[in-house]
Amino acid sequence: MEIALSLHKSQTPLLGTSSRGSLSFSGRCFVSKVANWSHPFSRICCSSMDQTLKPKPKKVEYMERLVTVLNHNQIMKTFPSRLCSQIEKLVLCNRYREAMELFEILELGHDGFDVGGSTYDALVSACVGLRSIRGVKRVFNYMINNGFEPDLYVMNRVLLMYVKCGLMMDARKLFDEMLERDAASWMTMIGGLVDSGNFSEAFRLFLCMWEEFNDGRSRTFVTMIRASTGLGFIQVGRQIHSCTLKRGVGDDNFVSCALIDMYSKCGSIADAHCVFDQMPEKTTVGWNSIIASYALHGYSEEALSLYYEMRDNGATIDHFTISIVIRICARLASLEHAKQAHAALVRHGYGTDIVANTALVDFYSKWGRMEDARHVFNRMRNKNVISWNALIAGYGNHGQGEEAVEMFEQMVREGMIPNHVTFLAVLSACSYSGLSGRGWEIFYSMSRDHKVKPRAMHYACMIELLGREGLLDKAYALIRSAPFKPTTNMWAALLTACRMHENLELGKLAAEKLYGMEPEKLCNYIVLLNLYNSSGKWNEAAGVLQTLKRKGLRMLPACSWIEVKKQPYTFLCGDKSHSQTKEIYQKVDNIMFEISRHGYVEDNETLLPDVDEEEQRILKYHSEKLAIAFGLINTPHWTPLQITQGHRVCGDCHSAIKLIAMVTGREIVVRDASRFHHFRNGSCSCGDYW
DNA sequence: GTAGGGTTAG
């Protein structure tokens, strides 16, 4: 075995092999007669996915009547075998629900009829397809009651079903109890561990398996490459990579794609590209993997040009490709490319794909084009929790808090189970829109009604909500009442609220907590500095400045850029390097004059009170303002301006841009690394997000 | 002879 792994010390020792050839875990041996095991099922509660299989009273009546009629009929003698062949046919064409309905007739009318291996196999397949624990329990009970000894194949299928349903405890129990195991049993179990995020355990089992089966087929390595990706240790991934080369499966398409993904997620885009270059045949999945890799590392333009290269090379574009491209467009704020991707989605026949459509909802939501987002969402035939979350977050981030709450309520009514992201979206929507009462109701309902434990982010939302209302003591009390150690997000929310409401004492406390946790983070000091400045506490402000100096923390010059005719133009604060400098400055001055008539008052609060007058003058020419002026001069009046900033928008700029959007009638989208700020006709709906 | 594998969305 070529792989040497250093796993976490707290792990229990490796599996041992008992004299009977079965594995023992933690000293306990789980060998028992397979036919007797009914316990894995007895503890299983019915999955919600089983609802459709639950016979309705009327349906039972109908079935019983049907069976009674059949019992009185001569057909009865030949009927079960016909039923079986019908079940197998239905499973072959993926009509699992109907297959299980026929099985119900068997259960009701033919208990005692041993249907035979192939039908059991088909029935387990149907349950796997339906992810139905209750179904497999029924099939298995029928099997055991009729004296059928499940063979290895059927056992593997049941194991797979547990794994696919995420019931890893049951899967493990079954796996331990299996008298016979082959490579498929091992890799099903290991794959399940990888899917459930238990990567080190997956490696432990893999090492055990390797002693028993030296299974060097490509699909085994693919699973272990995924495990390396999950572990995040590139060295482990490299060792698996070298194993694939030694075994001669390094060129396998599946292996290559898994490797591209692994190298990219472990931080090496160069290695990922190297694997891609060496692929003998560049498949769609290969292209998708490399495009996604570039996108993951923030190389959006490169990713997009790879997509065009893929298209030009005649590779098949699939729904994965389009989903990735839409995501890239969201990051580039490129409406034009996104529209093309939307069209390609429909043209290639993936108009109903849930992931691609969710990516579109997300794209339009990020852009603040909520009508478009809603339109795509409404047309989706299938929606999952992520689709709902994207829409709710969209409404929330663009100031439509009531719509966000409404969608949340509709989601719950329709039986979709909200997760922690849903609550983050709806709570921050309540916070931004000042829906305090509703926010609290939802916060309390999280663990009570939806069994979702509030995390630090949810607390931070509530602290922000209280902070906006000026209820700073309550916000502080909430921090102290949290059942975990308060995080930086929570203190930062309190500090921001203190700055907003000029509460020096609490602000100082929050800032000190933050200094302890993030001593090198500049913005924590700046917020306190501004709080001191606005309260006229010059000595304290000077103290903060001294701390900054001592720590060598400096403000980086702000930088923003705008794309005009596919060409990006970059501006620094007070930048004079551009050839149109004169016009740009004139435009900024004009706009400033214009918006001052609409109530804009320049914020004279400066971060560095000791800079001279000339510098002060330059500092007011924020990079965003210059970029917007450039955009106003060089783009047609109907196009929205997309400004990207390398920093967080400051309060002064924020109100200025809002007013510029109003007086010029232009739509302005300002985005930073993680989120969009959207301004349209003077209404702004953005807030800080973590 | 069957089953276990890669890429996408908040």
XYZ file of C-alpha atoms (C1' of nucleotides) in Angstrom:
700
model
C 0.000 0.000 0.000
C 1.602 3.185 -1.158
C -0.452 5.539 0.915
C 0.810 6.766 4.239
C -1.610 8.875 6.141
C -1.323 10.784 9.323
C -4.794 10.909 10.735
C -6.077 12.720 13.745
C -4.816 11.437 17.060
C -8.206 11.302 18.720
C -9.384 8.636 16.348
C -10.056 5.168 17.580
C -7.592 2.518 16.481
C -7.865 0.973 13.081
C -10.327 -1.768 12.463
C -9.224 -5.222 13.407
C -10.174 -8.414 11.669
C -11.756 -11.051 13.838
C -11.100 -14.754 13.475
C -14.409 -15.192 11.673
C -13.381 -12.849 8.985
C -15.700 -10.049 9.957
C -14.543 -6.704 11.221
C -14.800 -5.567 14.766
C -15.084 -1.947 15.759
C -13.874 -0.615 19.089
C -13.521 -4.111 20.443
C -17.101 -5.121 19.754
C -17.917 -7.841 17.290
C -21.134 -7.519 15.417
C -21.396 -10.916 13.843
C -24.964 -12.095 13.805
C -27.148 -14.073 11.533
C -28.336 -11.816 8.802
C -31.750 -13.360 8.561
C -32.501 -12.440 12.168
C -31.756 -8.830 11.914
C -34.860 -6.842 12.148
C -33.430 -4.223 14.478
C -32.024 -1.780 11.921
C -35.569 -1.289 10.707
C -37.412 -1.252 13.983
C -35.742 1.998 14.978
C -36.255 3.804 11.727
C -38.828 6.467 11.683
C -40.734 7.085 8.518
C -39.078 9.511 6.255
C -41.060 12.507 5.118
C -40.337 11.388 1.585
C -42.538 8.400 2.289
C -45.660 10.452 2.517
C -46.738 9.508 -0.941
C -46.330 5.837 -0.176
C -48.458 5.969 2.938
C -51.691 4.298 1.866
C -54.613 6.601 2.259
C -57.633 4.984 3.960
C -59.642 5.102 0.760
C -56.829 3.518 -1.179
C -56.524 0.678 1.354
C -60.216 -0.002 1.004
C -59.830 -0.097 -2.717
C -56.848 -2.448 -2.488
C -58.654 -4.759 -0.092
C -61.645 -4.856 -2.358
C -59.421 -5.538 -5.308
C -57.656 -8.361 -3.493
C -60.957 -9.857 -2.327
C -62.202 -9.850 -5.866
C -58.982 -11.425 -7.046
C -59.061 -14.020 -4.281
C -62.314 -15.243 -5.645
C -60.916 -15.527 -9.042
C -58.992 -18.284 -10.743
C -56.443 -15.650 -11.864
C -55.130 -15.829 -8.335
C -52.916 -18.813 -9.042
C -50.968 -17.133 -11.786
C -51.360 -13.600 -10.546
C -48.317 -13.193 -8.241
C -45.812 -14.087 -10.902
C -47.461 -11.641 -13.317
C -47.339 -9.039 -10.619
C -43.633 -9.720 -10.157
C -42.780 -9.370 -13.793
C -44.840 -6.184 -13.930
C -42.912 -4.809 -10.938
C -39.597 -5.589 -12.612
C -40.692 -3.925 -15.847
C -41.844 -0.797 -14.012
C -38.529 -0.533 -12.160
C -36.639 -0.902 -15.422
C -38.323 2.243 -16.713
C -37.847 4.079 -13.412
C -41.565 4.002 -12.495
C -40.742 3.281 -8.862
C -43.910 4.593 -7.274
C -46.113 2.375 -9.411
C -43.842 -0.605 -8.692
C -44.298 -0.021 -4.968
C -48.058 0.242 -5.420
C -48.067 -3.196 -7.043
C -45.923 -4.480 -4.184
C -48.655 -3.241 -1.867
C -51.070 -5.628 -3.587
C -48.563 -8.426 -3.072
C -48.253 -7.555 0.603
C -51.993 -7.438 1.114
C -52.969 -10.439 -0.899
C -50.052 -12.753 -1.357
C -48.141 -12.896 1.873
C -46.304 -16.171 1.739
C -45.449 -16.016 -1.913
C -41.695 -16.008 -2.367
C -41.281 -13.623 -5.253
C -37.650 -14.488 -5.991
C -34.360 -12.635 -6.150
C -34.882 -10.553 -9.249
C -38.119 -9.035 -7.951
C -36.577 -8.261 -4.570
C -33.734 -6.618 -6.383
C -36.178 -4.542 -8.408
C -38.108 -3.579 -5.275
C -34.969 -2.490 -3.432
C -33.996 -0.479 -6.520
C -37.391 1.193 -6.416
C -36.865 2.090 -2.753
C -33.393 3.415 -3.515
C -34.878 5.496 -6.324
C -37.597 6.821 -4.014
C -35.146 7.171 -1.091
C -37.819 5.324 0.875
C -36.689 3.830 4.166
C -40.216 2.676 4.952
C -40.393 0.972 1.581
C -37.183 -0.955 2.036
C -38.292 -1.948 5.513
C -41.486 -3.378 4.060
C -39.653 -5.185 1.290
C -37.184 -6.594 3.751
C -39.843 -7.740 6.202
C -41.625 -9.482 3.353
C -38.359 -11.089 2.326
C -37.523 -12.347 5.831
C -41.121 -13.501 6.491
C -41.005 -15.594 3.367
C -37.714 -17.183 4.274
C -35.723 -15.503 1.555
C -32.045 -15.227 2.438
C -30.859 -11.923 1.021
C -27.752 -12.488 -1.052
C -24.735 -10.206 -1.174
C -26.156 -8.302 -4.105
C -29.401 -7.457 -2.325
C -27.513 -6.596 0.859
C -25.323 -4.182 -1.056
C -28.398 -2.561 -2.499
C -29.918 -2.136 0.967
C -26.617 -0.701 2.193
C -26.650 1.707 -0.734
C -30.150 2.745 0.148
C -29.174 3.608 3.707
C -26.190 5.543 2.416
C -28.252 7.457 -0.160
C -30.790 8.326 2.521
C -27.988 9.619 4.723
C -28.670 7.046 7.451
C -25.020 6.421 8.135
C -25.516 4.852 11.564
C -27.842 2.228 10.099
C -25.546 1.750 7.131
C -22.601 1.184 9.441
C -24.538 -1.288 11.558
C -25.612 -3.227 8.505
C -22.093 -3.120 7.076
C -20.674 -4.469 10.342
C -23.199 -7.266 10.397
C -22.697 -8.417 6.844
C -21.118 -11.867 6.842
C -19.849 -11.415 3.345
C -18.478 -8.233 1.808
C -17.071 -7.438 -1.576
C -15.441 -4.383 -3.113
C -18.870 -2.899 -3.836
C -19.905 -3.180 -0.158
C -16.714 -1.498 0.972
C -16.848 1.278 -1.570
C -20.551 1.893 -0.967
C -19.795 2.356 2.710
C -16.702 4.476 2.060
C -18.543 6.586 -0.519
C -21.275 7.191 2.058
C -18.702 8.330 4.608
C -17.253 10.734 2.039
C -20.712 12.079 1.175
C -21.481 12.652 4.830
C -18.201 14.498 5.363
C -16.493 11.840 7.478
C -13.315 11.861 5.428
C -10.799 10.487 7.901
C -13.075 7.564 8.706
C -13.396 6.982 4.944
C -9.605 6.712 4.743
C -9.472 4.359 7.721
C -11.968 2.017 6.073
C -10.133 2.340 2.775
C -6.888 1.184 4.382
C -8.713 -1.817 5.871
C -10.316 -2.639 2.564
C -6.990 -2.408 0.825
C -5.703 -5.283 2.956
C -8.639 -7.421 1.947
C -9.202 -6.337 -1.647
C -6.390 -4.713 -3.506
C -9.029 -2.975 -5.560
C -7.140 -0.621 -7.833
C -9.951 0.210 -10.225
C -10.435 3.796 -11.217
C -13.781 4.224 -9.484
C -12.209 3.328 -6.140
C -9.614 6.058 -6.607
C -12.259 8.552 -7.639
C -13.963 8.104 -4.278
C -10.644 8.462 -2.471
C -9.771 11.599 -4.457
C -13.091 13.033 -3.292
C -12.135 12.081 0.252
C -8.802 13.920 -0.179
C -10.705 16.962 -1.457
C -12.812 16.844 1.673
C -9.784 16.499 3.929
C -8.266 19.497 2.174
C -4.734 18.089 2.370
C -3.156 18.388 -1.030
C -0.387 15.956 0.019
C -2.928 13.178 0.562
C -4.495 13.964 -2.803
C -1.105 13.844 -4.475
C -0.454 10.397 -3.016
C -3.750 9.105 -4.364
C -2.858 10.738 -7.689
C 0.457 8.867 -7.757
C -1.407 5.629 -6.939
C -3.642 6.146 -9.969
C -0.557 6.631 -12.155
C 1.084 3.494 -10.774
C -2.096 1.532 -11.415
C -2.362 2.895 -14.925
C -5.701 4.631 -14.388
C -4.313 8.178 -14.246
C -5.732 8.931 -17.677
C -9.241 7.824 -16.830
C -11.751 10.604 -17.442
C -13.482 10.172 -14.110
C -10.141 10.193 -12.290
C -8.970 13.308 -14.163
C -12.128 15.243 -13.369
C -11.970 14.300 -9.698
C -8.289 15.341 -9.661
C -9.025 18.725 -11.254
C -11.642 19.342 -8.595
C -9.330 18.124 -5.818
C -6.346 20.252 -6.854
C -8.480 23.318 -7.312
C -10.278 22.941 -3.973
C -6.966 22.216 -2.222
C -5.605 25.493 -3.589
C -3.533 24.541 -6.626
C -5.111 25.823 -9.806
C -1.801 25.139 -11.626
C -1.976 21.413 -10.833
C -5.647 21.385 -11.796
C -4.812 22.907 -15.170
C -1.950 20.448 -15.629
C -4.332 17.494 -15.157
C -6.791 19.110 -17.563
C -4.065 19.602 -20.188
C -3.111 15.952 -19.925
C -6.631 14.647 -20.421
C -6.470 12.596 -23.618
C -10.023 13.505 -24.457
C -11.479 16.676 -23.005
C -14.959 15.753 -21.901
C -17.780 18.071 -20.956
C -17.253 17.243 -17.281
C -13.528 17.959 -17.701
C -14.274 21.389 -19.141
C -16.875 22.032 -16.456
C -14.400 21.089 -13.743
C -11.653 23.375 -14.997
C -14.038 26.298 -15.596
C -15.429 25.837 -12.088
C -11.859 25.731 -10.742
C -11.000 29.113 -12.256
C -14.288 30.542 -11.041
C -13.625 29.211 -7.542
C -10.318 31.040 -7.392
C -11.923 34.292 -8.484
C -10.532 34.206 -12.029
C -13.933 34.956 -13.482
C -12.733 36.440 -16.774
C -10.408 33.495 -17.383
C -13.229 31.093 -16.538
C -15.518 32.833 -18.989
C -12.947 32.725 -21.778
C -12.408 29.009 -21.066
C -16.158 28.587 -21.526
C -15.990 30.255 -24.927
C -12.987 28.084 -25.790
C -14.995 25.020 -24.785
C -17.856 26.119 -27.013
C -15.519 26.816 -29.924
C -13.935 23.383 -29.515
C -17.319 21.839 -30.122
C -17.663 20.307 -26.648
C -21.199 19.621 -25.520
C -22.559 22.305 -23.222
C -24.673 20.839 -20.442
C -26.698 22.161 -17.538
C -23.604 22.072 -15.310
C -21.723 24.303 -17.739
C -24.540 26.809 -17.842
C -24.976 26.811 -14.062
C -21.288 27.575 -13.616
C -21.398 30.315 -16.250
C -24.417 31.972 -14.651
C -22.595 31.975 -11.346
C -19.590 33.598 -12.972
C -21.887 36.230 -14.491
C -23.304 36.953 -11.050
C -19.796 37.666 -9.855
C -18.892 39.748 -12.887
C -22.242 41.546 -12.716
C -22.409 40.862 -16.407
C -26.019 41.037 -17.471
C -25.115 40.585 -21.103
C -23.304 37.281 -20.576
C -25.976 36.092 -18.171
C -28.699 36.755 -20.728
C -26.733 34.730 -23.257
C -26.361 31.915 -20.718
C -30.100 32.091 -19.977
C -30.814 31.765 -23.687
C -28.326 28.887 -23.986
C -30.079 27.164 -21.100
C -33.356 27.138 -22.971
C -31.736 26.449 -26.362
C -29.890 23.367 -25.105
C -33.034 21.977 -23.563
C -32.121 22.463 -19.915
C -34.854 25.014 -19.298
C -36.202 22.982 -16.395
C -32.910 22.217 -14.658
C -33.271 23.091 -11.007
C -29.647 24.074 -10.376
C -29.261 26.276 -13.455
C -32.585 27.976 -12.754
C -31.634 28.507 -9.130
C -28.379 30.072 -10.305
C -30.473 32.394 -12.485
C -32.751 33.330 -9.590
C -29.613 34.056 -7.587
C -28.149 36.114 -10.428
C -31.227 38.289 -10.897
C -31.651 38.572 -7.115
C -28.092 39.785 -6.677
C -28.706 42.324 -9.394
C -31.839 43.533 -7.663
C -33.907 42.600 -10.694
C -36.489 41.005 -8.481
C -39.204 40.861 -11.149
C -36.909 38.767 -13.333
C -35.865 36.622 -10.377
C -39.506 36.033 -9.476
C -40.384 35.263 -13.075
C -37.708 32.553 -13.334
C -38.671 31.236 -9.899
C -42.374 31.037 -10.736
C -41.656 29.129 -13.922
C -39.555 26.512 -12.130
C -41.363 23.208 -11.992
C -39.255 21.879 -9.155
C -37.827 24.046 -6.455
C -35.618 23.141 -3.555
C -34.648 24.955 -0.404
C -31.743 26.651 -2.212
C -34.080 28.108 -4.853
C -36.293 29.556 -2.125
C -33.292 30.882 -0.216
C -31.937 32.676 -3.289
C -35.249 34.467 -3.813
C -35.779 35.325 -0.136
C -32.206 36.668 0.140
C -32.801 38.704 -3.024
C -35.893 40.377 -1.575
C -34.130 40.942 1.731
C -30.980 42.427 0.261
C -32.961 44.863 -1.814
C -35.132 46.240 0.903
C -38.248 44.228 0.149
C -38.417 42.734 3.620
C -42.139 42.133 3.529
C -41.883 40.137 0.312
C -39.021 38.161 1.863
C -41.151 37.270 4.889
C -44.102 36.499 2.634
C -42.015 34.110 0.541
C -40.689 32.500 3.701
C -44.229 31.907 4.924
C -45.301 30.556 1.554
C -42.304 28.237 1.559
C -43.281 26.807 4.939
C -46.922 26.500 3.860
C -45.854 24.521 0.812
C -44.038 22.048 3.027
C -40.487 23.033 2.119
C -38.221 22.639 5.136
C -36.227 25.828 5.816
C -32.560 25.519 6.793
C -30.130 27.836 8.542
C -29.469 29.779 5.324
C -33.201 30.428 4.927
C -33.309 31.898 8.424
C -30.232 33.982 7.767
C -31.905 35.400 4.655
C -35.260 36.102 6.262
C -33.830 37.479 9.527
C -31.471 39.845 7.749
C -34.404 40.897 5.558
C -36.357 41.736 8.721
C -33.360 43.600 10.092
C -32.795 45.719 6.955
C -36.452 46.527 6.568
C -37.039 47.202 10.253
C -39.578 44.389 10.632
C -38.668 43.960 14.249
C -41.716 42.068 15.542
C -41.735 39.609 12.679
C -37.984 39.123 13.043
C -38.333 38.103 16.683
C -41.219 35.752 15.934
C -39.148 34.027 13.272
C -36.054 33.943 15.467
C -38.004 32.224 18.247
C -39.716 29.838 15.838
C -36.371 28.614 14.492
C -35.637 26.028 17.130
C -39.208 25.712 18.415
C -41.025 24.950 15.164
C -38.331 24.238 12.616
C -35.664 22.491 14.691
C -32.933 24.767 13.376
C -30.562 25.885 16.126
C -29.744 29.603 15.836
C -26.079 30.102 14.979
C -23.836 33.093 15.554
C -24.907 34.645 12.241
C -28.573 34.537 13.273
C -27.683 36.161 16.572
C -25.705 38.804 14.685
C -28.814 39.559 12.582
C -30.894 40.016 15.698
C -28.212 42.192 17.301
C -28.249 44.330 14.186
C -32.038 44.484 14.298
C -31.955 45.701 17.899
C -29.064 48.007 17.088
C -30.959 49.716 14.300
C -33.758 50.467 16.744
C -31.261 51.868 19.204
C -31.949 49.113 21.742
C -28.265 48.708 22.496
C -28.626 47.300 26.001
C -30.965 44.620 24.713
C -28.498 43.830 21.952
C -25.735 43.466 24.526
C -27.988 41.290 26.677
C -28.640 39.051 23.651
C -24.899 38.631 23.125
C -24.477 37.612 26.748
C -27.404 35.199 26.608
C -26.063 33.329 23.571
C -25.435 29.658 24.362
C -21.957 29.866 22.807
C -18.936 32.154 22.900
C -19.863 35.397 21.099
C -18.214 35.658 17.709
C -16.589 38.628 15.996
C -19.697 39.093 13.822
C -21.827 39.580 16.903
C -19.474 42.128 18.483
C -19.053 43.891 15.143
C -22.829 44.239 14.838
C -22.941 45.772 18.298
C -20.024 48.093 17.555
C -21.669 49.308 14.339
C -24.902 49.948 16.233
C -22.990 51.875 18.906
C -21.373 53.996 16.207
C -24.803 54.651 14.714
C -26.308 55.716 18.049
C -23.130 57.211 19.513
C -22.963 54.972 22.545
C -19.343 55.387 23.592
C -19.269 53.110 26.586
C -20.725 50.024 24.937
C -18.880 50.778 21.705
C -15.587 50.763 23.564
C -16.465 47.454 25.157
C -17.384 45.885 21.806
C -14.247 47.284 20.166
C -12.044 45.915 22.927
C -13.569 42.489 22.520
C -12.899 42.735 18.795
C -9.306 43.871 19.308
C -8.747 40.781 21.405
C -10.143 38.510 18.727
C -8.889 40.234 15.575
C -5.958 42.421 16.649
C -4.833 43.087 13.087
C -8.193 43.978 11.531
C -8.111 47.626 10.592
C -11.850 48.253 10.262
C -12.477 47.528 13.959
C -10.184 50.417 14.901
C -11.651 52.700 12.264
C -15.213 52.277 13.542
C -14.141 53.173 17.078
C -12.025 56.024 15.750
C -15.040 57.427 13.922
C -17.173 56.972 17.031
C -14.657 59.010 19.068
C -14.382 61.630 16.334
C -18.114 62.141 16.040
C -18.442 62.394 19.828
C -15.683 64.993 19.996
C -13.394 62.711 22.016
C -10.226 63.887 20.321
C -7.795 62.486 22.873
C -9.282 59.017 22.646
C -9.275 59.266 18.853
C -5.604 60.189 18.921
C -5.006 57.149 21.131
C -6.586 54.863 18.531
C -4.448 56.473 15.817
C -1.361 55.851 17.901
C -2.320 52.206 18.308
C -2.723 51.963 14.543
C 0.705 53.514 14.034
C 2.299 51.214 16.603
C 0.790 48.167 14.949
C 1.797 49.424 11.531
C -1.783 49.175 10.256
C -2.365 51.493 7.312
C -5.320 52.321 5.173
C -4.889 50.897 1.709
C -5.808 53.403 -0.970
C -9.374 52.720 -2.043
C -9.761 51.359 -5.550
C -12.828 50.986 -7.764
C -13.328 50.026 -11.359
C -15.925 50.085 -14.067
C -16.259 48.081 -17.253
C -17.011 50.095 -20.375
C -17.260 48.259 -23.686
C -15.731 45.177 -22.047
C -12.693 47.179 -20.960
C -12.134 47.724 -17.233
C -11.036 51.201 -16.035
C -9.505 51.443 -12.585
C -9.571 54.485 -10.280
C -7.814 55.233 -7.016
C -8.957 57.837 -4.547
C -8.000 61.251 -5.960
C -6.632 59.522 -9.072
C -5.391 61.834 -11.820
C -3.720 59.339 -14.113
C -6.589 58.928 -16.561
C -6.516 60.714 -19.911
C -10.013 62.129 -19.315
C -9.065 63.423 -15.857
C -10.269 66.962 -16.534
C -13.714 65.895 -17.706
C -14.062 63.342 -14.944
C -13.311 65.856 -12.193
C -15.616 68.365 -13.781
C -18.361 65.775 -13.868
C -17.796 64.831 -10.216
C -17.963 68.472 -9.183
C -21.145 68.973 -11.211
C -22.777 65.945 -9.689
C -21.723 66.937 -6.204
C -23.248 70.349 -6.720
C -26.395 68.778 -8.112
C -26.836 66.326 -5.276
C -26.059 68.916 -2.625
C -29.244 70.623 -3.772
C -31.029 67.404 -2.896
C -29.712 67.373 0.614
C -26.272 65.821 0.280
C -23.910 67.131 2.886
C -20.300 66.194 2.452
C -19.036 64.199 5.363
C -16.036 66.055 6.675
C -15.200 63.430 9.186
C -11.822 62.184 8.224
C -10.085 59.043 9.253
C -6.787 60.828 9.566
C -7.208 64.229 11.197
C -3.540 65.133 10.746
C -3.549 65.238 6.923
C -3.118 68.635 5.315
C -5.770 70.583 3.486
C -4.652 69.577 0.030
C -4.843 65.923 0.986
C -8.270 66.456 2.548
C -9.408 67.891 -0.754
C -8.120 64.894 -2.680
C -9.657 62.446 -0.231
C -13.168 63.601 -1.031
C -12.721 62.366 -4.618
C -13.565 58.797 -3.732
C -12.649 56.143 -6.249
C -16.351 55.179 -6.651
C -17.303 58.757 -7.473
C -14.578 58.949 -10.133
C -15.631 55.626 -11.636
C -19.268 56.715 -11.748
C -18.351 60.030 -13.370
C -16.327 58.146 -15.980
C -19.276 55.846 -16.594
C -21.700 58.741 -16.930
C -19.458 60.355 -19.544
C -18.697 57.220 -21.549
C -21.815 55.046 -21.577
C -25.248 55.501 -23.150
C -27.787 57.026 -20.789
C -30.012 53.954 -20.541
C -27.366 51.462 -19.447
C -26.923 50.641 -15.789
C -23.538 51.456 -14.291
C -21.699 48.580 -12.705
C -19.043 49.750 -10.311
C -16.831 47.230 -8.585
C -14.941 48.223 -5.519
C -11.970 46.609 -3.907
C -13.146 47.804 -0.508
C -16.278 48.390 1.501
C -18.443 51.344 0.592
C -18.207 54.143 3.153
C -21.207 55.918 4.619
C -20.539 59.147 2.760
C -20.258 57.475 -0.615
C -23.278 55.441 0.138
C -25.600 58.403 0.456
C -23.852 60.188 -2.419
C -24.373 57.293 -4.839
C -28.001 56.979 -3.792
C -28.542 60.602 -4.726
C -26.519 60.340 -7.953
C -28.809 57.495 -9.043
C -31.765 59.731 -8.321
C -30.614 62.913 -10.045
C -29.197 61.173 -13.115
C -31.999 58.579 -13.405
C -29.300 55.910 -13.792
C -29.326 52.522 -12.270
C -26.088 52.030 -10.352
C -24.874 48.704 -9.096
C -21.960 48.869 -6.710
C -20.488 45.592 -5.718
C -17.679 44.568 -3.438
C -16.049 41.214 -2.956
C -19.061 39.507 -1.476
C -22.214 41.394 -2.181
C -24.022 43.922 -4.287
C -25.265 47.344 -3.396
C -28.068 48.326 -5.639
C -29.274 51.845 -6.217
C -32.216 52.676 -8.359
C -33.893 56.051 -8.633
C -32.655 57.093 -5.283
C -34.006 54.184 -3.317
C -31.272 52.151 -1.854
C -31.588 48.901 -0.154
C -28.341 47.626 0.963
C -26.881 46.913 4.292
C -23.752 45.483 5.668
C -23.583 41.779 5.455
C -21.098 39.429 6.920
C -23.718 -10.465 -14.635
C -25.759 -7.113 -11.514
C -24.133 -2.574 -7.412
C -19.993 1.788 -5.498
C -17.281 6.991 -9.292
C -16.281 13.026 -11.580
C -18.353 18.731 -12.560
C -23.291 22.915 -10.775
C -26.995 26.467 -7.214
C -27.730 29.754 -1.199
